Amino acid sequence: MITALLLGAAIAYGTATARLRRRGTGWPPGRALAWYAGLAAAAAAGFGHHHDFRAHMSAHLLLGMGAPLLLVLGRPVTLLLRALPVRPARRVARVLRTRPVRFLTHPVTAAVLDAGGLWLLSTTSLYAAMAHPLVQAHLLLAGYLFTASIVGRDPAPHRPGPLTRGTVLLAFVAAHGILAKHLFGHPPAGVPAADAEAGAQIMYYGGDLLHLTVIVLFFRELFPAPAGARPAWRLVSAGPAGELRDHAARDSDAAVADRPGERGHVRRRLGG
């Protein structure tokens, strides 16, 4: 299942970027590199052998934290909105505004799915199912939702402000660290104490490194580039609703990209 999910994501992303190239607008190679690096990290974690607790914790960091961060930097929703024709893009924009999607992508919901699921899997008899494809898919998707809810740059209507997201991020970092310390002293059933200690240290220090990366990205939003400079990261501009309208307008331009005399206008709107 995880293999099919990753393969489908790779094909879909490549198809969308090819569509933009045919329009003459292109897609930043750095985003594509981040996306495929994230898929590769998830594949490496999913194909690993998790009988050893240290290998299991390394896989957790890759699948639940490292891969989602790279995938979020690939900005797949933005790519989708730009690559789709006008009407499908508008339908996607409407879906993003629905209450179920807003609830699922809220930082609190995403944090509960991510950290809560990890606590449940690591401290109960469900630990034996950690290598199951469905569990791996949950770790990857929950990690993606959480990372996107905190530092995502894709359009997201009604995304909470920095205070809410920062508070949730701090709570998540604390919950992850506490779990690592708990596993250090209370190994899962069948895990030798020495392996548990080594694996917990991998989880603790490796998690801190990835959390630090997320924190840096988060603070780049709070301290934007000086006036007059073109910011490399602009997480907040006219607001999520404005971002969606902007993407809808861009897709409208893309729909007429092949008309004589309008290609240059489309390039300017899409940043190509």
PDB file of C-alpha atoms in Angstrom:
ATOM      1  CA  MET A   1       0.000   0.000   0.000  1.00  0.00           C
ATOM      2  CA  ILE A   2       2.709   2.471   0.964  1.00  0.00           C
ATOM      3  CA  THR A   3       4.572   1.654  -2.257  1.00  0.00           C
ATOM      4  CA  ALA A   4       1.494   2.304  -4.384  1.00  0.00           C
ATOM      5  CA  LEU A   5       0.851   5.564  -2.521  1.00  0.00           C
ATOM      6  CA  LEU A   6       4.386   6.829  -3.104  1.00  0.00           C
ATOM      7  CA  LEU A   7       4.461   5.722  -6.727  1.00  0.00           C
ATOM      8  CA  GLY A   8       1.134   7.422  -7.433  1.00  0.00           C
ATOM      9  CA  ALA A   9       2.352  10.617  -5.770  1.00  0.00           C
ATOM     10  CA  ALA A  10       5.530  10.586  -7.873  1.00  0.00           C
ATOM     11  CA  ILE A  11       3.637  10.074 -11.140  1.00  0.00           C
ATOM     12  CA  ALA A  12       0.998  12.696 -10.331  1.00  0.00           C
ATOM     13  CA  TYR A  13       3.606  15.316  -9.402  1.00  0.00           C
ATOM     14  CA  GLY A  14       5.629  14.635 -12.534  1.00  0.00           C
ATOM     15  CA  THR A  15       2.512  14.827 -14.714  1.00  0.00           C
ATOM     16  CA  ALA A  16       1.537  18.185 -13.212  1.00  0.00           C
ATOM     17  CA  THR A  17       4.990  19.700 -13.648  1.00  0.00           C
ATOM     18  CA  ALA A  18       5.083  18.467 -17.258  1.00  0.00           C
ATOM     19  CA  ARG A  19       1.744  20.187 -17.876  1.00  0.00           C
ATOM     20  CA  LEU A  20       3.153  23.487 -16.623  1.00  0.00           C
ATOM     21  CA  ARG A  21       6.232  23.118 -18.809  1.00  0.00           C
ATOM     22  CA  ARG A  22       4.040  22.607 -21.854  1.00  0.00           C
ATOM     23  CA  ARG A  23       2.327  25.901 -20.995  1.00  0.00           C
ATOM     24  CA  GLY A  24       5.701  27.587 -20.856  1.00  0.00           C
ATOM     25  CA  THR A  25       5.388  28.509 -17.166  1.00  0.00           C
ATOM     26  CA  GLY A  26       7.528  25.825 -15.537  1.00  0.00           C
ATOM     27  CA  TRP A  27       7.831  24.856 -11.887  1.00  0.00           C
ATOM     28  CA  PRO A  28      10.722  25.677  -9.508  1.00  0.00           C
ATOM     29  CA  PRO A  29      13.132  22.715  -9.532  1.00  0.00           C
ATOM     30  CA  GLY A  30      13.807  23.103  -5.814  1.00  0.00           C
ATOM     31  CA  ARG A  31      10.212  22.238  -5.005  1.00  0.00           C
ATOM     32  CA  ALA A  32      10.298  19.172  -7.237  1.00  0.00           C
ATOM     33  CA  LEU A  33      13.585  18.102  -5.650  1.00  0.00           C
ATOM     34  CA  ALA A  34      12.081  18.432  -2.167  1.00  0.00           C
ATOM     35  CA  TRP A  35       9.016  16.419  -3.204  1.00  0.00           C
ATOM     36  CA  TYR A  36      10.958  13.511  -4.688  1.00  0.00           C
ATOM     37  CA  ALA A  37      13.450  13.554  -1.819  1.00  0.00           C
ATOM     38  CA  GLY A  38      10.502  13.247   0.557  1.00  0.00           C
ATOM     39  CA  LEU A  39       9.119  10.300  -1.393  1.00  0.00           C
ATOM     40  CA  ALA A  40      12.546   8.654  -1.358  1.00  0.00           C
ATOM     41  CA  ALA A  41      12.833   9.144   2.411  1.00  0.00           C
ATOM     42  CA  ALA A  42       9.398   7.638   2.948  1.00  0.00           C
ATOM     43  CA  ALA A  43      10.271   4.689   0.711  1.00  0.00           C
ATOM     44  CA  ALA A  44      13.533   4.091   2.591  1.00  0.00           C
ATOM     45  CA  ALA A  45      11.651   4.065   5.885  1.00  0.00           C
ATOM     46  CA  GLY A  46       8.873   1.832   4.590  1.00  0.00           C
ATOM     47  CA  PHE A  47      11.214  -0.761   3.102  1.00  0.00           C
ATOM     48  CA  GLY A  48      13.419  -0.969   6.184  1.00  0.00           C
ATOM     49  CA  HIS A  49      13.464  -3.835   8.655  1.00  0.00           C
ATOM     50  CA  HIS A  50      11.973  -2.708  11.960  1.00  0.00           C
ATOM     51  CA  HIS A  51      12.760  -5.739  14.117  1.00  0.00           C
ATOM     52  CA  ASP A  52      15.521  -3.739  15.765  1.00  0.00           C
ATOM     53  CA  PHE A  53      14.166  -0.913  17.931  1.00  0.00           C
ATOM     54  CA  ARG A  54      16.918   1.468  16.815  1.00  0.00           C
ATOM     55  CA  ALA A  55      16.085   0.870  13.164  1.00  0.00           C
ATOM     56  CA  HIS A  56      12.421   1.287  14.021  1.00  0.00           C
ATOM     57  CA  MET A  57      13.043   4.723  15.571  1.00  0.00           C
ATOM     58  CA  SER A  58      15.162   5.799  12.619  1.00  0.00           C
ATOM     59  CA  ALA A  59      12.339   4.764  10.301  1.00  0.00           C
ATOM     60  CA  HIS A  60       9.878   6.713  12.435  1.00  0.00           C
ATOM     61  CA  LEU A  61      11.928   9.888  12.069  1.00  0.00           C
ATOM     62  CA  LEU A  62      12.135   9.442   8.304  1.00  0.00           C
ATOM     63  CA  LEU A  63       8.539   8.432   7.710  1.00  0.00           C
ATOM     64  CA  GLY A  64       6.751  10.576  10.272  1.00  0.00           C
ATOM     65  CA  MET A  65       8.892  13.721  10.309  1.00  0.00           C
ATOM     66  CA  GLY A  66      11.638  14.000   7.683  1.00  0.00           C
ATOM     67  CA  ALA A  67       9.620  12.853   4.671  1.00  0.00           C
ATOM     68  CA  PRO A  68       6.546  14.979   5.536  1.00  0.00           C
ATOM     69  CA  LEU A  69       8.694  18.096   5.889  1.00  0.00           C
ATOM     70  CA  LEU A  70      10.219  17.579   2.446  1.00  0.00           C
ATOM     71  CA  LEU A  71       6.825  16.829   0.911  1.00  0.00           C
ATOM     72  CA  VAL A  72       5.358  20.018   2.357  1.00  0.00           C
ATOM     73  CA  LEU A  73       8.226  22.026   0.850  1.00  0.00           C
ATOM     74  CA  GLY A  74       7.226  20.554  -2.520  1.00  0.00           C
ATOM     75  CA  ARG A  75       3.957  22.549  -2.349  1.00  0.00           C
ATOM     76  CA  PRO A  76       1.751  19.913  -4.019  1.00  0.00           C
ATOM     77  CA  VAL A  77      -1.553  21.768  -3.566  1.00  0.00           C
ATOM     78  CA  THR A  78      -0.172  24.868  -5.266  1.00  0.00           C
ATOM     79  CA  LEU A  79       1.079  22.699  -8.116  1.00  0.00           C
ATOM     80  CA  LEU A  80      -2.295  21.002  -8.412  1.00  0.00           C
ATOM     81  CA  LEU A  81      -4.189  24.293  -8.589  1.00  0.00           C
ATOM     82  CA  ARG A  82      -1.855  25.652 -11.250  1.00  0.00           C
ATOM     83  CA  ALA A  83      -1.852  22.491 -13.362  1.00  0.00           C
ATOM     84  CA  LEU A  84      -5.586  21.783 -13.401  1.00  0.00           C
ATOM     85  CA  PRO A  85      -7.981  23.404 -15.872  1.00  0.00           C
ATOM     86  CA  VAL A  86     -10.124  26.237 -14.549  1.00  0.00           C
ATOM     87  CA  ARG A  87     -13.235  24.344 -13.459  1.00  0.00           C
ATOM     88  CA  PRO A  88     -11.485  21.451 -11.697  1.00  0.00           C
ATOM     89  CA  ALA A  89      -9.188  23.957  -9.954  1.00  0.00           C
ATOM     90  CA  ARG A  90     -12.218  25.850  -8.677  1.00  0.00           C
ATOM     91  CA  ARG A  91     -13.734  22.590  -7.393  1.00  0.00           C
ATOM     92  CA  VAL A  92     -10.527  21.834  -5.524  1.00  0.00           C
ATOM     93  CA  ALA A  93     -10.592  25.350  -4.060  1.00  0.00           C
ATOM     94  CA  ARG A  94     -14.166  24.790  -2.858  1.00  0.00           C
ATOM     95  CA  VAL A  95     -13.181  21.466  -1.272  1.00  0.00           C
ATOM     96  CA  LEU A  96     -10.376  23.193   0.617  1.00  0.00           C
ATOM     97  CA  ARG A  97     -12.977  25.525   2.149  1.00  0.00           C
ATOM     98  CA  THR A  98     -15.284  22.749   3.412  1.00  0.00           C
ATOM     99  CA  ARG A  99     -15.635  22.162   7.142  1.00  0.00           C
ATOM    100  CA  PRO A 100     -14.269  18.578   7.132  1.00  0.00           C
ATOM    101  CA  VAL A 101     -11.072  19.683   5.393  1.00  0.00           C
ATOM    102  CA  ARG A 102     -10.748  22.721   7.650  1.00  0.00           C
ATOM    103  CA  PHE A 103     -11.142  20.473  10.702  1.00  0.00           C
ATOM    104  CA  LEU A 104      -8.698  17.854   9.449  1.00  0.00           C
ATOM    105  CA  THR A 105      -6.015  20.411   8.567  1.00  0.00           C
ATOM    106  CA  HIS A 106      -6.317  22.419  11.793  1.00  0.00           C
ATOM    107  CA  PRO A 107      -3.046  22.290  13.787  1.00  0.00           C
ATOM    108  CA  VAL A 108      -4.722  20.838  16.879  1.00  0.00           C
ATOM    109  CA  THR A 109      -6.419  18.053  14.921  1.00  0.00           C
ATOM    110  CA  ALA A 110      -3.242  17.278  12.990  1.00  0.00           C
ATOM    111  CA  ALA A 111      -1.150  17.253  16.180  1.00  0.00           C
ATOM    112  CA  VAL A 112      -3.550  14.841  17.889  1.00  0.00           C
ATOM    113  CA  LEU A 113      -3.503  12.515  14.882  1.00  0.00           C
ATOM    114  CA  ASP A 114       0.292  12.638  14.705  1.00  0.00           C
ATOM    115  CA  ALA A 115       1.509  12.705  18.304  1.00  0.00           C
ATOM    116  CA  GLY A 116      -1.533  10.916  19.715  1.00  0.00           C
ATOM    117  CA  GLY A 117      -1.209   8.098  17.224  1.00  0.00           C
ATOM    118  CA  LEU A 118       2.501   7.753  17.962  1.00  0.00           C
ATOM    119  CA  TRP A 119       1.877   7.579  21.712  1.00  0.00           C
ATOM    120  CA  LEU A 120      -0.814   4.951  21.202  1.00  0.00           C
ATOM    121  CA  LEU A 121       1.338   2.827  18.928  1.00  0.00           C
ATOM    122  CA  SER A 122       4.481   3.075  21.063  1.00  0.00           C
ATOM    123  CA  THR A 123       3.038   2.493  24.526  1.00  0.00           C
ATOM    124  CA  THR A 124       0.427  -0.214  23.925  1.00  0.00           C
ATOM    125  CA  SER A 125       0.229  -3.684  22.419  1.00  0.00           C
ATOM    126  CA  LEU A 126      -0.270  -1.991  19.032  1.00  0.00           C
ATOM    127  CA  TYR A 127       3.506  -1.587  18.880  1.00  0.00           C
ATOM    128  CA  ALA A 128       3.712  -4.927  17.051  1.00  0.00           C
ATOM    129  CA  ALA A 129       1.712  -3.411  14.172  1.00  0.00           C
ATOM    130  CA  MET A 130       4.111  -0.505  13.551  1.00  0.00           C
ATOM    131  CA  ALA A 131       5.454  -2.137  10.384  1.00  0.00           C
ATOM    132  CA  HIS A 132       1.981  -2.670   8.922  1.00  0.00           C
ATOM    133  CA  PRO A 133       1.443  -0.716   5.677  1.00  0.00           C
ATOM    134  CA  LEU A 134      -1.702   0.970   7.010  1.00  0.00           C
ATOM    135  CA  VAL A 135       0.167   2.172  10.089  1.00  0.00           C
ATOM    136  CA  GLN A 136       3.023   3.443   7.945  1.00  0.00           C
ATOM    137  CA  ALA A 137       0.577   5.289   5.722  1.00  0.00           C
ATOM    138  CA  HIS A 138      -0.994   6.856   8.823  1.00  0.00           C
ATOM    139  CA  LEU A 139       2.396   8.017  10.123  1.00  0.00           C
ATOM    140  CA  LEU A 140       3.262   9.597   6.774  1.00  0.00           C
ATOM    141  CA  LEU A 141      -0.095  11.307   6.205  1.00  0.00           C
ATOM    142  CA  ALA A 142      -0.450  12.469   9.822  1.00  0.00           C
ATOM    143  CA  GLY A 143       3.089  13.863   9.731  1.00  0.00           C
ATOM    144  CA  TYR A 144       2.307  15.663   6.489  1.00  0.00           C
ATOM    145  CA  LEU A 145      -0.910  17.165   7.842  1.00  0.00           C
ATOM    146  CA  PHE A 146       0.821  18.405  10.986  1.00  0.00           C
ATOM    147  CA  THR A 147       3.819  19.900   9.188  1.00  0.00           C
ATOM    148  CA  ALA A 148       1.589  21.553   6.588  1.00  0.00           C
ATOM    149  CA  SER A 149      -0.639  23.017   9.298  1.00  0.00           C
ATOM    150  CA  ILE A 150       2.374  24.674  10.961  1.00  0.00           C
ATOM    151  CA  VAL A 151       4.686  25.799   8.137  1.00  0.00           C
ATOM    152  CA  GLY A 152       2.847  24.893   4.948  1.00  0.00           C
ATOM    153  CA  ARG A 153       2.864  27.416   2.126  1.00  0.00           C
ATOM    154  CA  ASP A 154       0.057  25.869   0.114  1.00  0.00           C
ATOM    155  CA  PRO A 155      -3.338  27.622   0.081  1.00  0.00           C
ATOM    156  CA  ALA A 156      -5.224  26.757   3.271  1.00  0.00           C
ATOM    157  CA  PRO A 157      -8.436  28.674   4.054  1.00  0.00           C
ATOM    158  CA  HIS A 158      -8.933  29.671   7.675  1.00  0.00           C
ATOM    159  CA  ARG A 159      -5.415  28.702   8.713  1.00  0.00           C
ATOM    160  CA  PRO A 160      -4.927  29.854  12.332  1.00  0.00           C
ATOM    161  CA  GLY A 161      -2.520  32.654  13.112  1.00  0.00           C
ATOM    162  CA  PRO A 162       1.073  32.306  14.328  1.00  0.00           C
ATOM    163  CA  LEU A 163       0.099  32.265  18.020  1.00  0.00           C
ATOM    164  CA  THR A 164      -2.104  29.187  17.679  1.00  0.00           C
ATOM    165  CA  ARG A 165       0.311  27.371  15.405  1.00  0.00           C
ATOM    166  CA  GLY A 166       3.300  28.244  17.582  1.00  0.00           C
ATOM    167  CA  THR A 167       1.540  27.012  20.705  1.00  0.00           C
ATOM    168  CA  VAL A 168       0.590  23.730  19.045  1.00  0.00           C
ATOM    169  CA  LEU A 169       4.139  23.308  17.756  1.00  0.00           C
ATOM    170  CA  LEU A 170       5.598  23.752  21.241  1.00  0.00           C
ATOM    171  CA  ALA A 171       3.098  21.261  22.672  1.00  0.00           C
ATOM    172  CA  PHE A 172       3.963  18.756  19.960  1.00  0.00           C
ATOM    173  CA  VAL A 173       7.708  19.112  20.574  1.00  0.00           C
ATOM    174  CA  ALA A 174       7.120  18.555  24.291  1.00  0.00           C
ATOM    175  CA  ALA A 175       4.917  15.498  23.690  1.00  0.00           C
ATOM    176  CA  HIS A 176       7.488  13.980  21.335  1.00  0.00           C
ATOM    177  CA  GLY A 177      10.322  14.543  23.821  1.00  0.00           C
ATOM    178  CA  ILE A 178       8.325  13.144  26.727  1.00  0.00           C
ATOM    179  CA  LEU A 179       7.498  10.032  24.719  1.00  0.00           C
ATOM    180  CA  ALA A 180      11.178   9.495  23.934  1.00  0.00           C
ATOM    181  CA  LYS A 181      12.053   9.763  27.636  1.00  0.00           C
ATOM    182  CA  HIS A 182       9.189   7.421  28.535  1.00  0.00           C
ATOM    183  CA  LEU A 183      10.438   4.794  26.085  1.00  0.00           C
ATOM    184  CA  PHE A 184      13.954   5.177  27.488  1.00  0.00           C
ATOM    185  CA  GLY A 185      12.767   3.944  30.869  1.00  0.00           C
ATOM    186  CA  HIS A 186       9.776   1.840  29.813  1.00  0.00           C
ATOM    187  CA  PRO A 187      10.622  -0.224  26.711  1.00  0.00           C
ATOM    188  CA  PRO A 188       7.791  -1.707  24.654  1.00  0.00           C
ATOM    189  CA  ALA A 189       7.067  -5.379  25.272  1.00  0.00           C
ATOM    190  CA  GLY A 190       9.802  -7.601  23.896  1.00  0.00           C
ATOM    191  CA  VAL A 191      12.363  -4.802  23.412  1.00  0.00           C
ATOM    192  CA  PRO A 192      15.627  -5.203  25.403  1.00  0.00           C
ATOM    193  CA  ALA A 193      16.453  -2.312  27.708  1.00  0.00           C
ATOM    194  CA  ALA A 194      19.709  -1.486  25.891  1.00  0.00           C
ATOM    195  CA  ASP A 195      17.952  -1.306  22.511  1.00  0.00           C
ATOM    196  CA  ALA A 196      15.178   0.799  24.002  1.00  0.00           C
ATOM    197  CA  GLU A 197      17.658   3.287  25.422  1.00  0.00           C
ATOM    198  CA  ALA A 198      19.531   3.585  22.135  1.00  0.00           C
ATOM    199  CA  GLY A 199      16.313   3.895  20.127  1.00  0.00           C
ATOM    200  CA  ALA A 200      14.876   6.487  22.495  1.00  0.00           C
ATOM    201  CA  GLN A 201      18.011   8.596  22.131  1.00  0.00           C
ATOM    202  CA  ILE A 202      17.697   8.434  18.342  1.00  0.00           C
ATOM    203  CA  MET A 203      14.088   9.541  18.651  1.00  0.00           C
ATOM    204  CA  TYR A 204      14.920  12.347  21.097  1.00  0.00           C
ATOM    205  CA  TYR A 205      17.951  13.920  19.419  1.00  0.00           C
ATOM    206  CA  GLY A 206      16.889  13.205  15.850  1.00  0.00           C
ATOM    207  CA  GLY A 207      13.454  14.612  16.611  1.00  0.00           C
ATOM    208  CA  ASP A 208      15.014  17.755  18.070  1.00  0.00           C
ATOM    209  CA  LEU A 209      16.977  18.324  14.865  1.00  0.00           C
ATOM    210  CA  LEU A 210      13.876  18.030  12.691  1.00  0.00           C
ATOM    211  CA  HIS A 211      11.828  20.141  15.111  1.00  0.00           C
ATOM    212  CA  LEU A 212      14.499  22.834  14.934  1.00  0.00           C
ATOM    213  CA  THR A 213      14.159  22.891  11.154  1.00  0.00           C
ATOM    214  CA  VAL A 214      10.398  23.388  11.453  1.00  0.00           C
ATOM    215  CA  ILE A 215      10.894  26.121  14.052  1.00  0.00           C
ATOM    216  CA  VAL A 216      13.314  27.977  11.753  1.00  0.00           C
ATOM    217  CA  LEU A 217      10.775  27.845   8.909  1.00  0.00           C
ATOM    218  CA  PHE A 218       8.059  29.017  11.283  1.00  0.00           C
ATOM    219  CA  PHE A 219      10.043  32.040  12.449  1.00  0.00           C
ATOM    220  CA  ARG A 220      10.840  33.044   8.892  1.00  0.00           C
ATOM    221  CA  GLU A 221       7.156  33.862   8.658  1.00  0.00           C
ATOM    222  CA  LEU A 222       7.225  35.999  11.805  1.00  0.00           C
ATOM    223  CA  PHE A 223      10.261  37.961  10.609  1.00  0.00           C
ATOM    224  CA  PRO A 224       9.753  38.585   6.886  1.00  0.00           C
ATOM    225  CA  ALA A 225      12.315  40.106   4.550  1.00  0.00           C
ATOM    226  CA  PRO A 226      12.890  43.898   4.787  1.00  0.00           C
ATOM    227  CA  ALA A 227      10.699  46.215   2.756  1.00  0.00           C
ATOM    228  CA  GLY A 228      11.767  46.357  -0.857  1.00  0.00           C
ATOM    229  CA  ALA A 229      13.398  42.935  -0.808  1.00  0.00           C
ATOM    230  CA  ARG A 230      11.803  39.941  -2.462  1.00  0.00           C
ATOM    231  CA  PRO A 231      11.154  37.390   0.347  1.00  0.00           C
ATOM    232  CA  ALA A 232      12.332  33.847  -0.259  1.00  0.00           C
ATOM    233  CA  TRP A 233       9.562  32.536   2.017  1.00  0.00           C
ATOM    234  CA  ARG A 234       6.194  34.254   2.212  1.00  0.00           C
ATOM    235  CA  LEU A 235       3.865  32.093   4.269  1.00  0.00           C
ATOM    236  CA  VAL A 236       1.335  34.877   4.783  1.00  0.00           C
ATOM    237  CA  SER A 237       0.447  37.453   2.164  1.00  0.00           C
ATOM    238  CA  ALA A 238      -3.139  38.425   1.513  1.00  0.00           C
ATOM    239  CA  GLY A 239      -4.419  35.578   3.669  1.00  0.00           C
ATOM    240  CA  PRO A 240      -5.520  32.048   2.782  1.00  0.00           C
ATOM    241  CA  ALA A 241      -8.716  33.120   1.044  1.00  0.00           C
ATOM    242  CA  GLY A 242      -6.766  35.589  -1.058  1.00  0.00           C
ATOM    243  CA  GLU A 243      -4.263  32.888  -1.940  1.00  0.00           C
ATOM    244  CA  LEU A 244      -7.058  30.657  -3.201  1.00  0.00           C
ATOM    245  CA  ARG A 245      -8.502  33.479  -5.291  1.00  0.00           C
ATOM    246  CA  ASP A 246      -5.044  34.158  -6.664  1.00  0.00           C
ATOM    247  CA  HIS A 247      -4.595  30.524  -7.663  1.00  0.00           C
ATOM    248  CA  ALA A 248      -8.021  30.457  -9.289  1.00  0.00           C
ATOM    249  CA  ALA A 249      -7.073  33.545 -11.273  1.00  0.00           C
ATOM    250  CA  ARG A 250      -3.802  31.958 -12.289  1.00  0.00           C
ATOM    251  CA  ASP A 251      -5.620  28.882 -13.542  1.00  0.00           C
ATOM    252  CA  SER A 252      -7.981  31.111 -15.492  1.00  0.00           C
ATOM    253  CA  ASP A 253      -4.967  32.665 -17.167  1.00  0.00           C
ATOM    254  CA  ALA A 254      -3.513  29.221 -17.814  1.00  0.00           C
ATOM    255  CA  ALA A 255      -6.692  28.175 -19.581  1.00  0.00           C
ATOM    256  CA  VAL A 256      -6.050  30.781 -22.285  1.00  0.00           C
ATOM    257  CA  ALA A 257      -2.281  30.319 -22.312  1.00  0.00           C
ATOM    258  CA  ASP A 258      -2.244  29.119 -25.883  1.00  0.00           C
ATOM    259  CA  ARG A 259      -4.119  32.090 -27.319  1.00  0.00           C
ATOM    260  CA  PRO A 260      -1.989  34.446 -29.426  1.00  0.00           C
ATOM    261  CA  GLY A 261      -0.708  37.496 -27.575  1.00  0.00           C
ATOM    262  CA  GLU A 262      -1.602  36.204 -24.119  1.00  0.00           C
ATOM    263  CA  ARG A 263       1.291  33.866 -23.351  1.00  0.00           C
ATOM    264  CA  GLY A 264       3.477  36.669 -22.005  1.00  0.00           C
ATOM    265  CA  HIS A 265       0.674  37.805 -19.702  1.00  0.00           C
ATOM    266  CA  VAL A 266       0.269  34.271 -18.354  1.00  0.00           C
ATOM    267  CA  ARG A 267       3.977  33.966 -17.705  1.00  0.00           C
ATOM    268  CA  ARG A 268       3.937  37.158 -15.669  1.00  0.00           C
ATOM    269  CA  ARG A 269       0.974  35.969 -13.592  1.00  0.00           C
ATOM    270  CA  LEU A 270       2.497  32.554 -12.919  1.00  0.00           C
ATOM    271  CA  GLY A 271       5.963  33.862 -12.280  1.00  0.00           C
ATOM    272  CA  GLY A 272       7.415  31.965 -15.264  1.00  0.00           C
TER     273      GLY A 272
END
